Structures are given as structure tokens and as C-alpha cells.
GROMACS .gro file of C-alpha atoms in nm:
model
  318
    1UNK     CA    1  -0.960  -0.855   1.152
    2UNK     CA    2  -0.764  -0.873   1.475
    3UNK     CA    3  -0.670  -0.585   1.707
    4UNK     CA    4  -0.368  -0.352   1.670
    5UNK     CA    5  -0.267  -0.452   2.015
    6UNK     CA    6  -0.204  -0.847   1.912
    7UNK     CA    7   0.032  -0.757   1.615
    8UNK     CA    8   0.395  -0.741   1.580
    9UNK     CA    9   0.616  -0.703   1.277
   10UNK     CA   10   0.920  -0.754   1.424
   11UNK     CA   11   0.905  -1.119   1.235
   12UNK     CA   12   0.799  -0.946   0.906
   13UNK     CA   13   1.119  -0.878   0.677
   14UNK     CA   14   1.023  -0.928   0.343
   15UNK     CA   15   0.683  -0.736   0.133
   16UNK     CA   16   0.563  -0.853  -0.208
   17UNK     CA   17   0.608  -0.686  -0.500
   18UNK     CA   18   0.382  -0.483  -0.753
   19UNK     CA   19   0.044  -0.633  -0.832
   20UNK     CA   20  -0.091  -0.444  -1.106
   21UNK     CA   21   0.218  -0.436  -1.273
   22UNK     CA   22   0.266  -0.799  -1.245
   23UNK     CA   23  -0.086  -0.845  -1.331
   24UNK     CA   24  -0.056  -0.676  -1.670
   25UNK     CA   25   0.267  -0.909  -1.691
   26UNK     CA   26   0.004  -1.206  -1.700
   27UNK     CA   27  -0.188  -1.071  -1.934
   28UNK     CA   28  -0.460  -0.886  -1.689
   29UNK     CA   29  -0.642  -0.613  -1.808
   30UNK     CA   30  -0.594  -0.287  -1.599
   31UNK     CA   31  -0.748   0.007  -1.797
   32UNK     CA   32  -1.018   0.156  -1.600
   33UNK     CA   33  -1.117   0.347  -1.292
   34UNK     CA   34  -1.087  -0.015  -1.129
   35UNK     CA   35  -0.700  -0.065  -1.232
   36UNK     CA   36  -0.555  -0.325  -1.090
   37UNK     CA   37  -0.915  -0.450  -0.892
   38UNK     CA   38  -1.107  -0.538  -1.231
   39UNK     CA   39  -0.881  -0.835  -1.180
   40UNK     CA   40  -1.083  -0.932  -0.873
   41UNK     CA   41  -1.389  -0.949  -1.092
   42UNK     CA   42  -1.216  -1.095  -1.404
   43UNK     CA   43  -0.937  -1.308  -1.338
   44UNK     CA   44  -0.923  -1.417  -0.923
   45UNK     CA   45  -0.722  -1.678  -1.049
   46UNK     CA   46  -0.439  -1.493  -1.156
   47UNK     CA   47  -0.451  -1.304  -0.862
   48UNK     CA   48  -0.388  -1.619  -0.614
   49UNK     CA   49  -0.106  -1.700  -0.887
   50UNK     CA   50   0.071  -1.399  -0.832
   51UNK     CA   51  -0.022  -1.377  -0.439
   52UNK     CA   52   0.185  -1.761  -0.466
   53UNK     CA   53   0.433  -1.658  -0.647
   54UNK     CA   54   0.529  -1.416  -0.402
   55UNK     CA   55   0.506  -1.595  -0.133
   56UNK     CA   56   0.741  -1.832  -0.302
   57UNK     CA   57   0.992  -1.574  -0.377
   58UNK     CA   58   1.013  -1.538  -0.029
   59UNK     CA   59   0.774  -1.253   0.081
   60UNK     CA   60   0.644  -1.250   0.459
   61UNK     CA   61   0.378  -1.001   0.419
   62UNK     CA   62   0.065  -1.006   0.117
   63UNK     CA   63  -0.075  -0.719   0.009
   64UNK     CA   64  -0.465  -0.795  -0.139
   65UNK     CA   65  -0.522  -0.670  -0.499
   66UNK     CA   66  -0.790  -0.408  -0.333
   67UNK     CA   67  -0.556  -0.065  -0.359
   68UNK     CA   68  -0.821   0.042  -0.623
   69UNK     CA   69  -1.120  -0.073  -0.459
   70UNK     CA   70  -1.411   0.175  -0.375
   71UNK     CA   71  -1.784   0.214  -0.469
   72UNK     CA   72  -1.653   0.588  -0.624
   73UNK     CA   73  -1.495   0.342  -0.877
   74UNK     CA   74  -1.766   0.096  -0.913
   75UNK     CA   75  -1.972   0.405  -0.979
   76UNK     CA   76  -1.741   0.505  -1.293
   77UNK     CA   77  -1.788   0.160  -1.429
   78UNK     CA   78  -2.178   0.259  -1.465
   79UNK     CA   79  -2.349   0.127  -1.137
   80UNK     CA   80  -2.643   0.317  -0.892
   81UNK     CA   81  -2.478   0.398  -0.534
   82UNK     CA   82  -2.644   0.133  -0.412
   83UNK     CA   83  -2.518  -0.170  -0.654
   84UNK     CA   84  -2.183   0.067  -0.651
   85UNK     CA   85  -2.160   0.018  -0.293
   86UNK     CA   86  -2.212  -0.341  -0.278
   87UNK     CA   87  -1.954  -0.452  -0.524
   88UNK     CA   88  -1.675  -0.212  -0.374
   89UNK     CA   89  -1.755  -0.413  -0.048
   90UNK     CA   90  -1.761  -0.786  -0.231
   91UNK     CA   91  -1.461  -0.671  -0.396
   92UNK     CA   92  -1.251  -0.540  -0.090
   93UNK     CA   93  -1.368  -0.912   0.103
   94UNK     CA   94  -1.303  -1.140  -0.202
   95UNK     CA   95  -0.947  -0.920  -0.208
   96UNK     CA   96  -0.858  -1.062   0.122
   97UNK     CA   97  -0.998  -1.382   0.019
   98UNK     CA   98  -0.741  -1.453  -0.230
   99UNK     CA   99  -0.450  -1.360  -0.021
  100UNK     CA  100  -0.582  -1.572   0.266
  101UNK     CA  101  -0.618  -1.888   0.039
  102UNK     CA  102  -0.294  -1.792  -0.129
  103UNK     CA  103  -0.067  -1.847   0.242
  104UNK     CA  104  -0.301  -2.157   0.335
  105UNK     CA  105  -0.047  -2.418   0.511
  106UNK     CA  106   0.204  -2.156   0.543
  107UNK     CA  107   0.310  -1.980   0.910
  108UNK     CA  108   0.361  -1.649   0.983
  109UNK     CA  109   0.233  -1.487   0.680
  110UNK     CA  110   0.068  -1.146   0.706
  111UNK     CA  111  -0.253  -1.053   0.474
  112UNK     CA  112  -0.253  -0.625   0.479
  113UNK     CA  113  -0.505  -0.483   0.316
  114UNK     CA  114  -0.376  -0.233   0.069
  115UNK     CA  115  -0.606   0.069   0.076
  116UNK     CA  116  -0.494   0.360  -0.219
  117UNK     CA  117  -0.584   0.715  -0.114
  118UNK     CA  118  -0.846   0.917  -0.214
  119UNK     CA  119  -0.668   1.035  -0.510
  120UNK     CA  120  -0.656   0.669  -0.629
  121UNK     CA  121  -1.041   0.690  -0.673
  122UNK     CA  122  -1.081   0.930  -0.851
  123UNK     CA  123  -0.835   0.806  -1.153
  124UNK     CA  124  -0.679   1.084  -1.276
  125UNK     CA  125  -0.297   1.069  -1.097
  126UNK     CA  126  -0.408   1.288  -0.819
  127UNK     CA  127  -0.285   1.058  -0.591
  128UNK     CA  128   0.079   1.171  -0.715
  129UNK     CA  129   0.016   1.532  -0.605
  130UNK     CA  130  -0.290   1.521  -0.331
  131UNK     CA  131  -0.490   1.847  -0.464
  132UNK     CA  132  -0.825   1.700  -0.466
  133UNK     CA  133  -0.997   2.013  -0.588
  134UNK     CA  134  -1.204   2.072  -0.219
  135UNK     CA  135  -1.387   2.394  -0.183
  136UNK     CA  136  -1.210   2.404   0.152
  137UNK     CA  137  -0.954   2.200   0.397
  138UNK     CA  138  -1.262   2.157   0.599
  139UNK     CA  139  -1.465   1.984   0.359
  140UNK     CA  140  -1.209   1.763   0.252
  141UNK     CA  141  -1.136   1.640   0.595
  142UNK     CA  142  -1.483   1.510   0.608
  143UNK     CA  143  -1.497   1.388   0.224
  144UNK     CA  144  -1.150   1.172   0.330
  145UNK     CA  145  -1.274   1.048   0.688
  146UNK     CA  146  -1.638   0.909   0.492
  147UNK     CA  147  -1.448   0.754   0.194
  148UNK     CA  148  -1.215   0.595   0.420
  149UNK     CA  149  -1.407   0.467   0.687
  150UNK     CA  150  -1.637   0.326   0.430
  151UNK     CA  151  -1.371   0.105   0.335
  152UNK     CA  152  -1.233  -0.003   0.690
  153UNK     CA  153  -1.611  -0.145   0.832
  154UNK     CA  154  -1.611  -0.395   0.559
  155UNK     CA  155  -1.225  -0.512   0.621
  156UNK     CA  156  -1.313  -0.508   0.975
  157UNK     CA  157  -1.521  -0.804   0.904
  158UNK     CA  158  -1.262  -1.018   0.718
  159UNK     CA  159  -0.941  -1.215   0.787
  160UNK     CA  160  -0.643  -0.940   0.700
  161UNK     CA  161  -0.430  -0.878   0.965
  162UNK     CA  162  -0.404  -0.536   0.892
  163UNK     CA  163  -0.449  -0.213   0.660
  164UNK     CA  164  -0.165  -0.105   0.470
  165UNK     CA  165  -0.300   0.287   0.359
  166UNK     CA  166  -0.011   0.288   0.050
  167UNK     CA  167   0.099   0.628  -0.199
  168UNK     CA  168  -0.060   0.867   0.089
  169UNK     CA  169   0.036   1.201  -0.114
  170UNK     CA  170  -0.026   1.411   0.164
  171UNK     CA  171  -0.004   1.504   0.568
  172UNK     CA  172  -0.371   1.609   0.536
  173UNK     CA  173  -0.465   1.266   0.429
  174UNK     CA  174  -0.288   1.073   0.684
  175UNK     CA  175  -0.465   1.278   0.896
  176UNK     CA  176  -0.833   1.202   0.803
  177UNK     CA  177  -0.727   0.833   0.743
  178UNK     CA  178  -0.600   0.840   1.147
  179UNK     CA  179  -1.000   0.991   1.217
  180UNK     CA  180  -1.136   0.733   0.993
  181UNK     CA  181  -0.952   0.448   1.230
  182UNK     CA  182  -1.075   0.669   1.519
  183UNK     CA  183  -1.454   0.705   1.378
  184UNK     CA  184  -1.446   0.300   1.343
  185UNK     CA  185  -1.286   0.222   1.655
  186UNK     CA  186  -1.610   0.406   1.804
  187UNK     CA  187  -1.822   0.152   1.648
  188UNK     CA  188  -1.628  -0.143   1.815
  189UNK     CA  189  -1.357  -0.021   2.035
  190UNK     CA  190  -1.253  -0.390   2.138
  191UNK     CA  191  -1.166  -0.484   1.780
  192UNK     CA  192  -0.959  -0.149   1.629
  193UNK     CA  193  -0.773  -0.259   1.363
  194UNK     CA  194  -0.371  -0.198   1.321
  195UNK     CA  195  -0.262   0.024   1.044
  196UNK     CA  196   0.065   0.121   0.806
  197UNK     CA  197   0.088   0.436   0.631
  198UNK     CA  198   0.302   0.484   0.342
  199UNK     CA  199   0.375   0.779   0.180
  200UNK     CA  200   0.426   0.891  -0.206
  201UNK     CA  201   0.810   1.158  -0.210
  202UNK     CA  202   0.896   1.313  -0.523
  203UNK     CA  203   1.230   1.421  -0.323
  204UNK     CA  204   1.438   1.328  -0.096
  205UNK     CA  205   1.244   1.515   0.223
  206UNK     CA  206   0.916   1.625   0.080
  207UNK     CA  207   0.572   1.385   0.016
  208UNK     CA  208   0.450   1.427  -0.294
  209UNK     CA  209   0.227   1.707  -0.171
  210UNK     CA  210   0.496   1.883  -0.049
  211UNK     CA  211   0.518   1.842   0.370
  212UNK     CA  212   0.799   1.711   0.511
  213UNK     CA  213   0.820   1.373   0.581
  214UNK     CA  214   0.963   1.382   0.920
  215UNK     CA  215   0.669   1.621   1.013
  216UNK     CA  216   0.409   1.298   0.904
  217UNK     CA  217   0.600   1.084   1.058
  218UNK     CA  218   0.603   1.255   1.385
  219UNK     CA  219   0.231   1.303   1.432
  220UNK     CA  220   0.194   0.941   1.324
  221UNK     CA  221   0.422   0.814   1.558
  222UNK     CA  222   0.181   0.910   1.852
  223UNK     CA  223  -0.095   0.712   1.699
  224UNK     CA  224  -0.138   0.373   1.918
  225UNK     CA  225  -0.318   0.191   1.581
  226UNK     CA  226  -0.056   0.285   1.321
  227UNK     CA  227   0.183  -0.020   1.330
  228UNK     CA  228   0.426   0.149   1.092
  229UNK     CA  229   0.545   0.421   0.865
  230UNK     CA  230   0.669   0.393   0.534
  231UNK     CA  231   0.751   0.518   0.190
  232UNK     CA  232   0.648   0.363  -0.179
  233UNK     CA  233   0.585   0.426  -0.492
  234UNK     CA  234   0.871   0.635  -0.526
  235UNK     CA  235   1.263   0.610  -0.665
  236UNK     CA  236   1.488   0.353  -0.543
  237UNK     CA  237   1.744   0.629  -0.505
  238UNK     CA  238   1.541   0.862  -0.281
  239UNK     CA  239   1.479   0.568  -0.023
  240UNK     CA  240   1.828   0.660   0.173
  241UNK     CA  241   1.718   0.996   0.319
  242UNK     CA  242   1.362   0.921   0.280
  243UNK     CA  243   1.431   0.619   0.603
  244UNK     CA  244   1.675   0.896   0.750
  245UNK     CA  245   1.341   1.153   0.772
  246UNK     CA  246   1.118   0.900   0.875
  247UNK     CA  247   1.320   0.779   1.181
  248UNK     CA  248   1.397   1.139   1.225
  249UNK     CA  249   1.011   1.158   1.338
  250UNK     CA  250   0.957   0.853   1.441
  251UNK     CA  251   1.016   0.527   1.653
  252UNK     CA  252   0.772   0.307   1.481
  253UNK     CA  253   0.863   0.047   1.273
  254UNK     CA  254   0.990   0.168   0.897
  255UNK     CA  255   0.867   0.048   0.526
  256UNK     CA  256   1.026   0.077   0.192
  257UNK     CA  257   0.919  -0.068  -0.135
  258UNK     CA  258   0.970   0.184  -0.381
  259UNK     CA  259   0.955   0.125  -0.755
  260UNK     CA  260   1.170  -0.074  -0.995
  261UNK     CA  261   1.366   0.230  -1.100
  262UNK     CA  262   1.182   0.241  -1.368
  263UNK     CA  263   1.055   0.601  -1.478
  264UNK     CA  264   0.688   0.636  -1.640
  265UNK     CA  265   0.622   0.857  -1.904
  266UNK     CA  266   0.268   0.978  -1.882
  267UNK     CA  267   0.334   1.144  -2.262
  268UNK     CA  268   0.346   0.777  -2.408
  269UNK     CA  269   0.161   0.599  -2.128
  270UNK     CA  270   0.469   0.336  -2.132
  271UNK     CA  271   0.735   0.226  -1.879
  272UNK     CA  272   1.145   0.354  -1.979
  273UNK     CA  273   1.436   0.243  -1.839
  274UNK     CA  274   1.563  -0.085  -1.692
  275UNK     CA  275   1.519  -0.295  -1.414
  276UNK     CA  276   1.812  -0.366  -1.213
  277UNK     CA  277   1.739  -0.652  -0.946
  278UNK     CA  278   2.114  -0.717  -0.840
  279UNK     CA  279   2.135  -0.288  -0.762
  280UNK     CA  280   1.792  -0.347  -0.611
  281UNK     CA  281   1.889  -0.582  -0.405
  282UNK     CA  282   2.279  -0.399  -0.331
  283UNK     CA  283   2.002  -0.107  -0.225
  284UNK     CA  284   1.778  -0.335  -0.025
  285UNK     CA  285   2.090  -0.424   0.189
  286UNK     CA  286   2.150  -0.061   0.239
  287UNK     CA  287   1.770   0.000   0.340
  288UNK     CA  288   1.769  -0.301   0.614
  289UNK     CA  289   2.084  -0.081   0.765
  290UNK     CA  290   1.959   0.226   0.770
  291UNK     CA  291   1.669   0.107   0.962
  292UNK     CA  292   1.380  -0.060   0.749
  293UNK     CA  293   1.204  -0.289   0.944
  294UNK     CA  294   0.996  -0.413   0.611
  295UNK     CA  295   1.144  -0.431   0.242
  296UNK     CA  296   0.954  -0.478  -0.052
  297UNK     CA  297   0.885  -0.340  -0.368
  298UNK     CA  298   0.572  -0.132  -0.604
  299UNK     CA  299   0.519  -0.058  -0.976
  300UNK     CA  300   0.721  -0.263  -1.164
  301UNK     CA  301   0.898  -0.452  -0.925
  302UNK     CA  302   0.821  -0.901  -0.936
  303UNK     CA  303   0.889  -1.234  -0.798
  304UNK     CA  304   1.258  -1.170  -0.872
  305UNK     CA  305   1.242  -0.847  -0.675
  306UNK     CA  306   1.130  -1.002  -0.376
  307UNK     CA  307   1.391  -1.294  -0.426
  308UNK     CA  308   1.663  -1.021  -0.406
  309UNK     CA  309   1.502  -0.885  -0.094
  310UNK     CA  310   1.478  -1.169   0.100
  311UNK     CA  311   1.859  -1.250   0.021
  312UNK     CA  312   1.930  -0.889   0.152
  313UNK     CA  313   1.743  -0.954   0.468
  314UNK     CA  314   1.887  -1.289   0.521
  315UNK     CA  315   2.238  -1.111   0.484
  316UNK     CA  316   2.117  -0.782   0.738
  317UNK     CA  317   2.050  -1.092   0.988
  318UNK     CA  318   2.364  -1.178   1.006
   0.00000   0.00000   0.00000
């Protein structure tokens, strides 16, 4: 993985869309504590597909089908520590893998390596909320640096370009996440890897834990490693003010790629609503002004998501 300090996004307009969801589209599996990553052991093929199918669509930037990845998952599926271990870590490399074959012959394409939070692991929606249930603030900190920093070694070994930390519920998170970069770094200083953070809101101010965003963004902005700071997962329509708080905090670069618009009902376990990719893309446009450095899209969101980014960005470049 290369160094923070040789990487610039100021080239990087345009993020895929939503795996899983696209996944499922192909007719991928996803049920599971692995969600979107049984793919990776199932059908690696459809992965590079989709990977190609963004990049078509325009996309400058690859995110690797790994969100779900992590031997707490591999666990659930049935497997000893050990054997749980070593498949997370197979898993996460094959992840970046695909995306690396997928933008062979291409320039400037970015692989990030999407790492879920800790909520993600445990595969219950606690990632939408961020109360993991600790005994104490204290002995989640440490839980969150070890699960993290598990993850980073291994990526540190493979050919991303950097680590895209996505649906970060919480402040306290982002702040054991920054240790776990820290904690790594230790182990080899000359080769600390750059890092996003992107934050889950439920309003237009507040992560989905409840901090404000410009408070996140301001302690992140003082971290040399974190590349940018970002939102996802979240409305369309909260995006706006959600940029506004962000650069309220913050100098660094800005990410949106919020959902479809799409709502999910967790009653019926089913999608409602419509996707609109000419107001997505009338709502990219007003992203790019307000300040978005890097557009893109999560659940729900496709190939023809991506296409209606990259014609917003072509029109915010001129």
C-alpha cells in the first residue's frame, strides 16, 4: 500500500456506486454475517463485473467488496479463531485483488479499501446507531483499536491505494480507527497508509450516534493520514448541510455518496420508494458546489448513478 504522503485526490471526481446492492442485482447472495463479502468466496467473478462496470460508467475511485470483511464474521460462519482469522485476511487481499485486475490498462484509477465499522461485524444494524454494548468507553476504545488494526496490517501488504473507513456511526469510533492507523504506523512508520473517514447522519448535523459532525470533522482534520472526510449511507437530501458541517470543521478534502433515496424498511426487510438518477444527478451538481471534492453513491445506487455523477462533475469543471 503506498504512503499517505504520495497521494492526492485532487484528480479523483467520481466514486462507484453500491456493491452489495448491485451484487444482489446480479443475482449474489448476501444473507449472512459476511453480506456483501460471501461474494468474494462465491462469485469473484461478479465482483470484477461490477468493479468494470463502474469503471465504465465513469468512476475514478474503486471501492473493494471487503466493507464486511473480518475474522468476527468468519467466526459466525462456524470457523476456530485461527481458520477465522486466516480467511478474513485472504478475503480482505483477494478484495483488493479484484479491484486491481478490474482498472488493469486504465490510468489514474484509485483502489480504497472499504473497511465497515465495528458495528458492521457484528450484524445486527449497530452500525446505524454505534452502541456496541461495552462495559465501559474504555474498553471499547481498545476492543475498536484491536479489531481495526487487525484489518489494516493485512491491507498494508496489498496494492490499494488507500482505506476508505465508510458508515462510521460515531466520534468515538473515528477516534480508535485514527489509534489503529497510529498503532500500525509504529510497526512501519515509513509506509503509513492514507485514510478517508465517512460518516453515517440520520440528520442534517448529527452522526448517527448523535455528535455533531463538524465536531468529527474538526479533530479529523488535524490527522496528517486521513486524506478526507465524508458522509454515506445516508439521504440524498441531508447531503446539503451535511458538506456545510463538514467544511465547517474542516479543510480536508470532502466525500458524498449517500443512498439512492431509497428508504429501507427493516419491518419487511425490502427496499420502498424510487430511484431518481436525473434528481441524483441535479443533486450531485449541487454537492460538487458546495464543496465535494469526491461524488459517488451507497445502497442502492448503480452504473447509472455513477453515469449521472460523472456528467455532474464534468459540468462543475466547467
Amino acid at each position: 500500500m503506498r504512503s499517505f504522503a504520495t497521494l492526492d485526490l485532487r484528480d479523483s471526481r467520481v466514486l462507484d456506486g453500491g456493491l452489495a446492492t448491485e451484487l444482489e442485482r446480479h443475482g449474489v447472495a448476501t444473507a449472512g454475517p459476511l453480506w456483501s463479502a460471501r461474494a468474494l468466496v462465491e462469485a469473484p467473478g461478479v465482483v470484477l463485473a461490477v468493479h468494470r462496470a463502474y469503471l465504465e460508467a465513469g468512476a475514478d475511485i474503486l471501492l473493494t467488496a471487503s466493507y464486511q470483511v473480518s475474522s468476527m464474521g468468519f467466526a459466525a460462519e462456524g470457523l476456530g479463531p485461527a481458520d477465522a482469522q486466516r480467511a478474513a485476511a485472504d478475503a480482505l487481499r483477494r478484495s483488493v485483488a479484484l479491484a486491481v485486475q478490474a482498472r488493469a490498462g486504465r490510468t489514474g484509477i484509485l483502489v480504497a479499501a472499504s473497511l465497515g465499522p465495528y458495528g458492521a461485524a457484528l450484524a445486527n444494524g449497530a452500525e446505524f446507531h454505534g452502541n456496541y454494548g461495552f462495559a465501559s468507553e474504555a474498553e471499547q476504545h481498545a476492543v475498536l483499536v484491536r479489531f481495526h488494526a487487525e484489518r489494516i496490517r493485512v491491507l498494508l501488504g496489498t496494492e490499494a491505494d488507500l482505506l476508505a473507513f465508510e458508515t462510521l456511526p460515531s466520534l468515538a469510533e473515528a477516534r480508535a480507527i485514527v489509534e489503529a492507523l497510529a498503532v500500525v504506523a509504529g510497526d512501519a512508520p515509513s509506509a503509513q497508509p492514507g485514510a478517508w473517514l465517512s460518516f453515517c447522519c440520520l440528520d442534517a448535523a448529527h452522526t448517527a450516534h448523535g455528535e455533531l459532525l463538524q465536531e468529527c470533522a474538526g479533530f479529523l482534520g488535524g490527522v496528517p493520514a486521513v486524506l478526507a472526510v465524508g458522509v454515506n449511507c445516508t439521504a440524498p437530501a441531508l447531503i446539503g448541510p451535511l458538506l456545510q458541517a463538514l467544511r465547517a470543521g474542516t479543510a480536508k478534502p470532502l466525500l458524498a455518496y449517500p443512498n439512492s433515496g431509497e428508504g429501507w424498511d427493516a419491518e419487511h426487510r425490502c427496499w420502498t420508494g424510487v430511484a431518481d438518477v436525473q434528481g441524483y444527478e441535479s443533486l450531485a451538481r449541487d454537492w460538487y458546489r458546495q464543496g465535494a471534492q469526491v461524488v459517488g453513491g451507497c445502497c442502492r445506487t448503480g452504473p447509472d448513478h455513477v453515469r449521472a455523477v460523472r456528467r455532474a462533475a464534468v459540468a462543475a469543471a466547467d
